PDB file of C-alpha atoms and ligand atoms in Angstrom:
ATOM      1  CA  MET A  23       0.000   0.000   0.000  1.00  0.00           C
ATOM      2  CA  ALA A  24       1.211   3.516  -0.775  1.00  0.00           C
ATOM      3  CA  PRO A  25       2.303   5.656   2.203  1.00  0.00           C
ATOM      4  CA  LEU A  26      -0.488   7.857   3.589  1.00  0.00           C
ATOM      5  CA  ILE A  27       1.340  11.072   2.656  1.00  0.00           C
ATOM      6  CA  GLU A  28       3.510  11.213  -0.461  1.00  0.00           C
ATOM      7  CA  ILE A  29       5.429  14.360  -1.283  1.00  0.00           C
ATOM      8  CA  GLU A  30       7.040  14.251  -4.676  1.00  0.00           C
ATOM      9  CA  ASN A  31       9.515  16.746  -6.147  1.00  0.00           C
ATOM     10  CA  LEU A  32       7.739  19.549  -4.326  1.00  0.00           C
ATOM     11  CA  SER A  33       9.028  23.044  -5.105  1.00  0.00           C
ATOM     12  CA  TYR A  34       7.581  26.419  -4.254  1.00  0.00           C
ATOM     13  CA  ARG A  35       8.629  29.979  -4.920  1.00  0.00           C
ATOM     14  CA  PHE A  36       6.935  32.979  -3.312  1.00  0.00           C
ATOM     15  CA  ALA A  37       5.590  35.863  -5.424  1.00  0.00           C
ATOM     16  CA  ASN A  38       8.667  37.967  -4.584  1.00  0.00           C
ATOM     17  CA  GLY A  39      10.970  35.271  -5.918  1.00  0.00           C
ATOM     18  CA  THR A  40      12.046  33.763  -2.566  1.00  0.00           C
ATOM     19  CA  VAL A  41      12.507  30.023  -2.817  1.00  0.00           C
ATOM     20  CA  GLY A  42      10.298  28.372  -0.176  1.00  0.00           C
ATOM     21  CA  LEU A  43      10.857  24.740  -1.079  1.00  0.00           C
ATOM     22  CA  ALA A  44      13.315  23.149  -3.467  1.00  0.00           C
ATOM     23  CA  GLY A  45      12.595  19.578  -4.522  1.00  0.00           C
ATOM     24  CA  ILE A  46      11.157  17.865  -1.437  1.00  0.00           C
ATOM     25  CA  ASN A  47      10.566  14.112  -1.576  1.00  0.00           C
ATOM     26  CA  LEU A  48       9.062  12.418   1.473  1.00  0.00           C
ATOM     27  CA  ALA A  49       6.863   9.427   2.188  1.00  0.00           C
ATOM     28  CA  ILE A  50       5.069   9.456   5.532  1.00  0.00           C
ATOM     29  CA  GLU A  51       3.427   6.261   6.758  1.00  0.00           C
ATOM     30  CA  ALA A  52       0.029   6.078   8.409  1.00  0.00           C
ATOM     31  CA  GLY A  53       0.334   6.071  12.190  1.00  0.00           C
ATOM     32  CA  SER A  54       3.833   7.569  12.243  1.00  0.00           C
ATOM     33  CA  PHE A  55       5.014  10.552  14.264  1.00  0.00           C
ATOM     34  CA  THR A  56       7.389  12.804  12.332  1.00  0.00           C
ATOM     35  CA  VAL A  57       9.164  15.830  13.777  1.00  0.00           C
ATOM     36  CA  ILE A  58      10.522  18.463  11.392  1.00  0.00           C
ATOM     37  CA  ALA A  59      13.160  20.852  12.678  1.00  0.00           C
ATOM     38  CA  GLY A  60      15.393  23.492  11.156  1.00  0.00           C
ATOM     39  CA  ALA A  61      16.442  27.099  11.547  1.00  0.00           C
ATOM     40  CA  ASN A  62      14.054  30.012  11.038  1.00  0.00           C
ATOM     41  CA  GLY A  63      13.214  30.328   7.355  1.00  0.00           C
ATOM     42  CA  SER A  64      14.255  26.777   6.463  1.00  0.00           C
ATOM     43  CA  GLY A  65      10.854  26.034   4.911  1.00  0.00           C
ATOM     44  CA  LYS A  66       9.006  24.064   7.604  1.00  0.00           C
ATOM     45  CA  THR A  67       5.797  26.087   7.576  1.00  0.00           C
ATOM     46  CA  THR A  68       5.831  26.316   3.792  1.00  0.00           C
ATOM     47  CA  LEU A  69       6.040  22.520   3.577  1.00  0.00           C
ATOM     48  CA  LEU A  70       3.200  21.995   6.068  1.00  0.00           C
ATOM     49  CA  ARG A  71       0.966  24.429   4.202  1.00  0.00           C
ATOM     50  CA  HIS A  72       1.158  22.182   1.153  1.00  0.00           C
ATOM     51  CA  LEU A  73      -0.258  19.194   3.050  1.00  0.00           C
ATOM     52  CA  ASN A  74      -3.840  20.411   2.915  1.00  0.00           C
ATOM     53  CA  GLY A  75      -3.548  22.582  -0.153  1.00  0.00           C
ATOM     54  CA  LEU A  76      -3.238  25.981   1.499  1.00  0.00           C
ATOM     55  CA  ILE A  77      -0.673  26.735  -1.152  1.00  0.00           C
ATOM     56  CA  ARG A  78      -0.307  25.288  -4.602  1.00  0.00           C
ATOM     57  CA  PRO A  79       3.117  23.931  -5.513  1.00  0.00           C
ATOM     58  CA  GLU A  80       5.112  25.480  -8.297  1.00  0.00           C
ATOM     59  CA  SER A  81       6.012  21.942  -9.304  1.00  0.00           C
ATOM     60  CA  GLY A  82       5.563  18.466  -7.890  1.00  0.00           C
ATOM     61  CA  GLU A  83       2.643  17.329  -5.779  1.00  0.00           C
ATOM     62  CA  VAL A  84       1.384  16.016  -2.454  1.00  0.00           C
ATOM     63  CA  ARG A  85      -0.824  12.914  -2.411  1.00  0.00           C
ATOM     64  CA  LEU A  86      -2.920  11.740   0.512  1.00  0.00           C
ATOM     65  CA  ALA A  87      -3.857   8.057   0.347  1.00  0.00           C
ATOM     66  CA  SER A  88      -2.736   8.185  -3.305  1.00  0.00           C
ATOM     67  CA  VAL A  89      -5.060  11.115  -4.178  1.00  0.00           C
ATOM     68  CA  PRO A  90      -3.402  14.402  -5.226  1.00  0.00           C
ATOM     69  CA  VAL A  91      -4.423  17.140  -2.755  1.00  0.00           C
ATOM     70  CA  PHE A  92      -5.733  19.385  -5.511  1.00  0.00           C
ATOM     71  CA  ASP A  93      -7.904  16.598  -6.952  1.00  0.00           C
ATOM     72  CA  ASP A  94      -9.932  16.578  -3.717  1.00  0.00           C
ATOM     73  CA  LEU A  95      -9.275  19.706  -1.729  1.00  0.00           C
ATOM     74  CA  ALA A  96     -12.312  19.280   0.542  1.00  0.00           C
ATOM     75  CA  GLY A  97     -11.240  15.718   1.315  1.00  0.00           C
ATOM     76  CA  ALA A  98      -7.694  16.870   2.068  1.00  0.00           C
ATOM     77  CA  ARG A  99      -8.960  19.544   4.463  1.00  0.00           C
ATOM     78  CA  GLN A 100     -10.993  16.928   6.299  1.00  0.00           C
ATOM     79  CA  ARG A 101      -8.202  14.429   6.423  1.00  0.00           C
ATOM     80  CA  VAL A 102      -5.547  16.883   7.588  1.00  0.00           C
ATOM     81  CA  GLY A 103      -6.136  18.980  10.711  1.00  0.00           C
ATOM     82  CA  MET A 104      -3.646  21.802  11.025  1.00  0.00           C
ATOM     83  CA  VAL A 105      -2.687  23.878  14.046  1.00  0.00           C
ATOM     84  CA  PHE A 106      -1.021  26.953  12.592  1.00  0.00           C
ATOM     85  CA  GLN A 107       2.039  28.685  13.914  1.00  0.00           C
ATOM     86  CA  ASP A 108      -0.010  31.874  13.853  1.00  0.00           C
ATOM     87  CA  THR A 109      -3.044  30.752  15.882  1.00  0.00           C
ATOM     88  CA  GLU A 110      -4.706  34.159  15.697  1.00  0.00           C
ATOM     89  CA  SER A 111      -5.730  33.488  12.102  1.00  0.00           C
ATOM     90  CA  GLN A 112      -7.377  30.216  13.098  1.00  0.00           C
ATOM     91  CA  ILE A 113      -9.945  31.514  15.569  1.00  0.00           C
ATOM     92  CA  VAL A 114     -13.398  32.155  14.144  1.00  0.00           C
ATOM     93  CA  GLY A 115     -15.920  31.845  17.009  1.00  0.00           C
ATOM     94  CA  GLU A 116     -17.189  34.515  19.401  1.00  0.00           C
ATOM     95  CA  THR A 117     -16.746  32.314  22.442  1.00  0.00           C
ATOM     96  CA  VAL A 118     -14.355  29.498  23.224  1.00  0.00           C
ATOM     97  CA  ALA A 119     -17.059  26.811  22.943  1.00  0.00           C
ATOM     98  CA  ASP A 120     -18.474  28.300  19.704  1.00  0.00           C
ATOM     99  CA  ASP A 121     -15.057  28.294  18.182  1.00  0.00           C
ATOM    100  CA  VAL A 122     -14.467  24.607  18.888  1.00  0.00           C
ATOM    101  CA  ALA A 123     -17.987  23.721  17.694  1.00  0.00           C
ATOM    102  CA  PHE A 124     -17.473  25.488  14.364  1.00  0.00           C
ATOM    103  CA  GLY A 125     -15.628  22.618  12.658  1.00  0.00           C
ATOM    104  CA  PRO A 126     -17.888  19.777  13.864  1.00  0.00           C
ATOM    105  CA  GLU A 127     -20.944  21.849  12.878  1.00  0.00           C
ATOM    106  CA  ASN A 128     -19.580  22.062   9.345  1.00  0.00           C
ATOM    107  CA  LEU A 129     -19.294  18.277   9.338  1.00  0.00           C
ATOM    108  CA  LYS A 130     -23.074  18.196   9.953  1.00  0.00           C
ATOM    109  CA  LEU A 131     -22.760  15.990  13.022  1.00  0.00           C
ATOM    110  CA  SER A 132     -25.627  15.546  15.490  1.00  0.00           C
ATOM    111  CA  ARG A 133     -25.978  18.036  18.351  1.00  0.00           C
ATOM    112  CA  GLU A 134     -25.062  15.379  20.883  1.00  0.00           C
ATOM    113  CA  GLU A 135     -21.943  14.430  18.966  1.00  0.00           C
ATOM    114  CA  ILE A 136     -20.923  18.081  18.581  1.00  0.00           C
ATOM    115  CA  ALA A 137     -21.383  18.641  22.333  1.00  0.00           C
ATOM    116  CA  ARG A 138     -19.387  15.518  23.117  1.00  0.00           C
ATOM    117  CA  ARG A 139     -16.508  16.581  20.880  1.00  0.00           C
ATOM    118  CA  VAL A 140     -16.461  20.154  22.191  1.00  0.00           C
ATOM    119  CA  ASP A 141     -16.358  18.949  25.818  1.00  0.00           C
ATOM    120  CA  ALA A 142     -13.651  16.399  25.092  1.00  0.00           C
ATOM    121  CA  ALA A 143     -11.515  18.875  23.142  1.00  0.00           C
ATOM    122  CA  LEU A 144     -11.790  21.648  25.731  1.00  0.00           C
ATOM    123  CA  GLY A 145     -11.000  19.187  28.511  1.00  0.00           C
ATOM    124  CA  ALA A 146      -7.991  17.937  26.596  1.00  0.00           C
ATOM    125  CA  VAL A 147      -6.376  21.369  26.508  1.00  0.00           C
ATOM    126  CA  GLY A 148      -7.549  22.550  29.947  1.00  0.00           C
ATOM    127  CA  LEU A 149      -9.983  25.197  28.683  1.00  0.00           C
ATOM    128  CA  GLU A 150     -13.264  23.757  29.994  1.00  0.00           C
ATOM    129  CA  LYS A 151     -13.659  26.486  32.599  1.00  0.00           C
ATOM    130  CA  MET A 152     -13.261  29.174  29.914  1.00  0.00           C
ATOM    131  CA  ARG A 153     -15.895  27.810  27.537  1.00  0.00           C
ATOM    132  CA  HIS A 154     -18.065  30.961  27.718  1.00  0.00           C
ATOM    133  CA  HIS A 155     -15.182  33.429  27.463  1.00  0.00           C
ATOM    134  CA  GLY A 156     -14.902  35.669  24.426  1.00  0.00           C
ATOM    135  CA  THR A 157     -12.126  34.545  22.109  1.00  0.00           C
ATOM    136  CA  HIS A 158     -10.887  38.121  21.558  1.00  0.00           C
ATOM    137  CA  ALA A 159      -9.893  38.340  25.233  1.00  0.00           C
ATOM    138  CA  LEU A 160      -7.712  35.222  25.408  1.00  0.00           C
ATOM    139  CA  SER A 161      -3.977  35.303  26.036  1.00  0.00           C
ATOM    140  CA  GLY A 162      -1.565  34.024  23.395  1.00  0.00           C
ATOM    141  CA  GLY A 163      -1.191  30.651  25.109  1.00  0.00           C
ATOM    142  CA  GLU A 164      -4.949  30.296  25.588  1.00  0.00           C
ATOM    143  CA  LYS A 165      -5.456  31.014  21.888  1.00  0.00           C
ATOM    144  CA  ARG A 166      -2.997  28.269  21.042  1.00  0.00           C
ATOM    145  CA  ARG A 167      -4.831  25.814  23.300  1.00  0.00           C
ATOM    146  CA  LEU A 168      -8.083  26.830  21.639  1.00  0.00           C
ATOM    147  CA  ALA A 169      -6.676  26.285  18.159  1.00  0.00           C
ATOM    148  CA  ILE A 170      -5.528  22.824  19.217  1.00  0.00           C
ATOM    149  CA  ALA A 171      -8.967  22.050  20.688  1.00  0.00           C
ATOM    150  CA  GLY A 172     -10.574  23.103  17.397  1.00  0.00           C
ATOM    151  CA  VAL A 173      -8.485  20.633  15.458  1.00  0.00           C
ATOM    152  CA  LEU A 174      -8.953  17.826  18.017  1.00  0.00           C
ATOM    153  CA  ALA A 175     -12.734  18.236  17.718  1.00  0.00           C
ATOM    154  CA  MET A 176     -12.524  17.449  14.005  1.00  0.00           C
ATOM    155  CA  GLU A 177     -10.896  14.089  14.792  1.00  0.00           C
ATOM    156  CA  PRO A 178      -8.810  14.132  11.599  1.00  0.00           C
ATOM    157  CA  GLN A 179      -6.658  11.209  10.513  1.00  0.00           C
ATOM    158  CA  ILE A 180      -3.574  13.407  10.099  1.00  0.00           C
ATOM    159  CA  LEU A 181      -2.660  16.134  12.576  1.00  0.00           C
ATOM    160  CA  VAL A 182      -0.142  18.778  11.692  1.00  0.00           C
ATOM    161  CA  PHE A 183       1.237  20.980  14.455  1.00  0.00           C
ATOM    162  CA  ASP A 184       3.375  23.972  13.537  1.00  0.00           C
ATOM    163  CA  GLU A 185       5.288  24.993  16.680  1.00  0.00           C
ATOM    164  CA  PRO A 186       2.583  23.777  19.077  1.00  0.00           C
ATOM    165  CA  PHE A 187       4.549  24.703  22.215  1.00  0.00           C
ATOM    166  CA  ALA A 188       5.209  28.334  21.330  1.00  0.00           C
ATOM    167  CA  ASN A 189       3.676  30.665  23.946  1.00  0.00           C
ATOM    168  CA  LEU A 190       2.538  27.856  26.227  1.00  0.00           C
ATOM    169  CA  ASP A 191       3.278  27.814  29.942  1.00  0.00           C
ATOM    170  CA  TYR A 192       4.629  24.735  31.698  1.00  0.00           C
ATOM    171  CA  ALA A 193       1.196  23.230  32.363  1.00  0.00           C
ATOM    172  CA  GLY A 194       0.113  24.033  28.813  1.00  0.00           C
ATOM    173  CA  VAL A 195       3.090  22.245  27.313  1.00  0.00           C
ATOM    174  CA  GLY A 196       2.333  19.225  29.498  1.00  0.00           C
ATOM    175  CA  GLN A 197      -1.320  19.096  28.470  1.00  0.00           C
ATOM    176  CA  VAL A 198      -0.644  19.567  24.783  1.00  0.00           C
ATOM    177  CA  LEU A 199       2.188  17.057  24.798  1.00  0.00           C
ATOM    178  CA  ALA A 200       0.100  14.440  26.622  1.00  0.00           C
ATOM    179  CA  ARG A 201      -2.654  14.941  24.035  1.00  0.00           C
ATOM    180  CA  ILE A 202      -0.206  14.585  21.161  1.00  0.00           C
ATOM    181  CA  VAL A 203       1.221  11.369  22.625  1.00  0.00           C
ATOM    182  CA  ASP A 204      -2.304  10.047  23.125  1.00  0.00           C
ATOM    183  CA  LEU A 205      -3.217  10.806  19.496  1.00  0.00           C
ATOM    184  CA  HIS A 206      -0.146   8.915  18.385  1.00  0.00           C
ATOM    185  CA  HIS A 207      -1.093   5.921  20.548  1.00  0.00           C
ATOM    186  CA  ARG A 208      -4.542   5.967  19.001  1.00  0.00           C
ATOM    187  CA  GLY A 209      -3.030   5.561  15.570  1.00  0.00           C
ATOM    188  CA  ARG A 210      -3.259   9.081  14.220  1.00  0.00           C
ATOM    189  CA  THR A 211      -0.545  10.281  11.884  1.00  0.00           C
ATOM    190  CA  LEU A 212       1.357  13.241  13.302  1.00  0.00           C
ATOM    191  CA  VAL A 213       3.648  15.784  11.686  1.00  0.00           C
ATOM    192  CA  LEU A 214       5.031  18.429  14.007  1.00  0.00           C
ATOM    193  CA  THR A 215       7.571  21.206  13.774  1.00  0.00           C
ATOM    194  CA  THR A 216       9.402  22.543  16.779  1.00  0.00           C
ATOM    195  CA  HIS A 217      12.554  24.279  17.889  1.00  0.00           C
ATOM    196  CA  ALA A 218      12.198  22.498  21.271  1.00  0.00           C
ATOM    197  CA  LEU A 219      13.247  18.960  20.451  1.00  0.00           C
ATOM    198  CA  GLU A 220      13.624  17.944  24.109  1.00  0.00           C
ATOM    199  CA  LYS A 221       9.850  18.075  24.505  1.00  0.00           C
ATOM    200  CA  VAL A 222       8.843  15.610  21.803  1.00  0.00           C
ATOM    201  CA  LEU A 223      11.774  13.719  20.483  1.00  0.00           C
ATOM    202  CA  ARG A 224      11.434  10.601  22.607  1.00  0.00           C
ATOM    203  CA  PHE A 225       7.882  10.090  21.320  1.00  0.00           C
ATOM    204  CA  ALA A 226       8.688  10.600  17.642  1.00  0.00           C
ATOM    205  CA  ASP A 227       9.788   7.871  15.284  1.00  0.00           C
ATOM    206  CA  ARG A 228      11.389  10.122  12.705  1.00  0.00           C
ATOM    207  CA  LEU A 229      13.335  13.386  12.790  1.00  0.00           C
ATOM    208  CA  ILE A 230      13.800  15.478   9.669  1.00  0.00           C
ATOM    209  CA  PHE A 231      15.982  18.558   9.381  1.00  0.00           C
ATOM    210  CA  MET A 232      15.305  21.186   6.761  1.00  0.00           C
ATOM    211  CA  ALA A 233      17.636  23.906   5.495  1.00  0.00           C
ATOM    212  CA  GLY A 234      17.122  26.286   2.586  1.00  0.00           C
ATOM    213  CA  GLY A 235      13.862  24.672   1.539  1.00  0.00           C
ATOM    214  CA  ARG A 236      15.344  21.195   1.350  1.00  0.00           C
ATOM    215  CA  VAL A 237      15.335  18.064   3.483  1.00  0.00           C
ATOM    216  CA  VAL A 238      18.931  17.742   4.647  1.00  0.00           C
ATOM    217  CA  ARG A 239      18.592  14.881   7.175  1.00  0.00           C
ATOM    218  CA  ASP A 240      15.929  12.242   7.640  1.00  0.00           C
ATOM    219  CA  GLY A 241      16.039   9.265   9.956  1.00  0.00           C
ATOM    220  CA  PRO A 242      15.441   7.802  13.412  1.00  0.00           C
ATOM    221  CA  PRO A 243      15.580  10.574  16.051  1.00  0.00           C
ATOM    222  CA  ALA A 244      18.430   8.942  17.966  1.00  0.00           C
ATOM    223  CA  GLU A 245      20.580   9.188  14.833  1.00  0.00           C
ATOM    224  CA  THR A 246      19.646  12.506  13.242  1.00  0.00           C
ATOM    225  CA  VAL A 247      19.422  14.471  16.494  1.00  0.00           C
ATOM    226  CA  LYS A 248      23.196  14.361  16.865  1.00  0.00           C
ATOM    227  CA  GLU A 249      23.474  16.851  14.025  1.00  0.00           C
ATOM    228  CA  ALA A 250      20.916  19.315  15.378  1.00  0.00           C
ATOM    229  CA  GLU A 251      23.375  22.135  15.983  1.00  0.00           C
ATOM    230  CA  ARG A 252      24.651  21.931  12.444  1.00  0.00           C
ATOM    231  CA  PHE A 253      21.194  22.911  11.270  1.00  0.00           C
ATOM    232  CA  GLY A 254      20.603  25.690  13.745  1.00  0.00           C
ATOM    233  CA  VAL A 255      18.599  23.683  16.285  1.00  0.00           C
ATOM    234  CA  ARG A 256      19.500  23.389  19.976  1.00  0.00           C
ATOM    235  CA  LEU A 257      20.631  19.929  20.965  1.00  0.00           C
ATOM    236  CA  PRO A 258      18.143  18.571  23.518  1.00  0.00           C
ATOM    237  CA  CYS A 259      19.704  17.734  26.862  1.00  0.00           C
ATOM    238  CA  ARG A 260      18.950  14.220  28.018  1.00  0.00           C
ATOM    239  CA  VAL A 261      18.408  15.272  31.616  1.00  0.00           C
ATOM    240  CA  CYS A 262      15.809  17.813  30.485  1.00  0.00           C
ATOM    241  CA  MET A 263      14.063  15.208  28.351  1.00  0.00           C
ATOM    242  CA  ASP A 264      13.931  12.692  31.193  1.00  0.00           C
ATOM    243  CA  ARG A 265      12.838  15.135  33.842  1.00  0.00           C
ATOM    244  CA  GLU A 266      10.246  16.961  31.773  1.00  0.00           C
ATOM    245  CA  THR A 267       8.597  13.987  30.194  1.00  0.00           C
ATOM    246  CA  ASP A 268       8.500  12.024  33.458  1.00  0.00           C
ATOM    247  CA  SER A 269       6.775  14.782  35.325  1.00  0.00           C
ATOM    248  CA  TRP A 270       4.284  15.331  32.511  1.00  0.00           C
ATOM    249  CA  LEU A 271       3.252  11.853  31.757  1.00  0.00           C
ATOM    250  CA  ASN A 272       3.304   9.965  35.022  1.00  0.00           C
TER     251      ASN A 272
HETATM  252  N1  LIG B 319       4.731  35.300   2.150  1.00  0.00           N
HETATM  253  C1  LIG B 319       6.026  35.176   1.897  1.00  0.00           C
HETATM  254  N2  LIG B 319       6.606  35.868   0.895  1.00  0.00           N
HETATM  255  C2  LIG B 319       7.919  35.747   0.615  1.00  0.00           C
HETATM  256  N3  LIG B 319       8.749  34.917   1.285  1.00  0.00           N
HETATM  257  C3  LIG B 319       8.238  34.216   2.280  1.00  0.00           C
HETATM  258  C4  LIG B 319       6.860  34.296   2.672  1.00  0.00           C
HETATM  259  N4  LIG B 319       6.635  33.458   3.698  1.00  0.00           N
HETATM  260  C5  LIG B 319       7.815  32.891   3.965  1.00  0.00           C
HETATM  261  N5  LIG B 319       8.788  33.337   3.118  1.00  0.00           N
HETATM  262  C6  LIG B 319      10.204  32.913   3.077  1.00  0.00           C
HETATM  263  O1  LIG B 319      10.234  31.526   2.789  1.00  0.00           O
HETATM  264  C7  LIG B 319      11.246  30.875   3.525  1.00  0.00           C
HETATM  265  C8  LIG B 319      10.661  29.736   4.345  1.00  0.00           C
HETATM  266  O2  LIG B 319       9.770  30.262   5.312  1.00  0.00           O
HETATM  267  P1  LIG B 319       8.999  29.346   6.350  1.00  0.00           P
HETATM  268  O3  LIG B 319       7.993  30.197   7.003  1.00  0.00           O
HETATM  269  O4  LIG B 319       8.526  28.132   5.658  1.00  0.00           O
HETATM  270  O5  LIG B 319      10.172  28.959   7.367  1.00  0.00           O
HETATM  271  P2  LIG B 319      10.110  28.136   8.728  1.00  0.00           P
HETATM  272  O6  LIG B 319      11.093  27.034   8.621  1.00  0.00           O
HETATM  273  O7  LIG B 319       8.701  27.790   9.029  1.00  0.00           O
HETATM  274  O8  LIG B 319      10.672  29.213   9.769  1.00  0.00           O
HETATM  275  P3  LIG B 319      10.303  29.474  11.339  1.00  0.00           P
HETATM  276  O9  LIG B 319      11.170  28.571  12.134  1.00  0.00           O
HETATM  277  O10 LIG B 319      10.683  30.904  11.525  1.00  0.00           O
HETATM  278  O11 LIG B 319       8.832  29.244  11.523  1.00  0.00           O
HETATM  279  C9  LIG B 319      11.923  31.968   4.347  1.00  0.00           C
HETATM  280  O12 LIG B 319      13.061  32.393   3.646  1.00  0.00           O
HETATM  281  C10 LIG B 319      10.895  33.067   4.399  1.00  0.00           C
HETATM  282  O13 LIG B 319      11.492  34.320   4.514  1.00  0.00           O
HETATM  283 MG1  LIG B 320       7.444  28.273  10.558  1.00  0.00          MG
END
């Protein structure tokens, strides 16, 4: 069977001529957990935005379950849930609960099912007590939690997280990380970018480094991580990894 996500010869150039991606080839298996790292401007966000057709490649293509993204854009958007780096742009509802309900409502689910998903998603990110708060008045970290809840409520097969830990406090990182690990255990396919490898690396089964719009390393985390500094990413300290993940997950 073909890999769930196939990225073939993907290149992208922005309107001003900047090269975003230069010939990316990747196959991502269903149920895998891939971390993508790299310096600022290396192309991580640009790559993720191709996965559900937010941008159209200059050349090459992305296929999901063998179907080119642009042959079934609605299907791709349903299959791939994306938590953006810029969460502000992702919030559409007046209140926290409305915002999370927005996606499931578009799926035309029953009222009971929508309520169940909203409760579960808010609980998962620790926002249940803020369900009636206006979204305009949330802090940066609360907005990120809300964006994550919105994607969780859609229950997509593939979840893409672009810098999910940015802006989060200690408890927030713990909650989001526990949710991500749980999604992985339940067989979802995860693609995540981060500059904070110590938080996720032990749960991932693949670590990719990007530089200049290209994939420059790709392999098991224990192998590729050794070269982190070469690609402008802080080497995770083992003590930090052990201490942080133990206290979060036990
Ligand atoms: N709208 C745009 N117009 C022109 N160039 C852009 C635009 N968006 C991004 N770029 C450029 O494309 C390259 C890749 O950007 P991208 O946002 O994918 O990097 P990134 O790896 O996600 O970085 P970061 O770690 O800062 O999030 C950079 O050189 C960036 O300056
Ligand atoms: Mg980015």
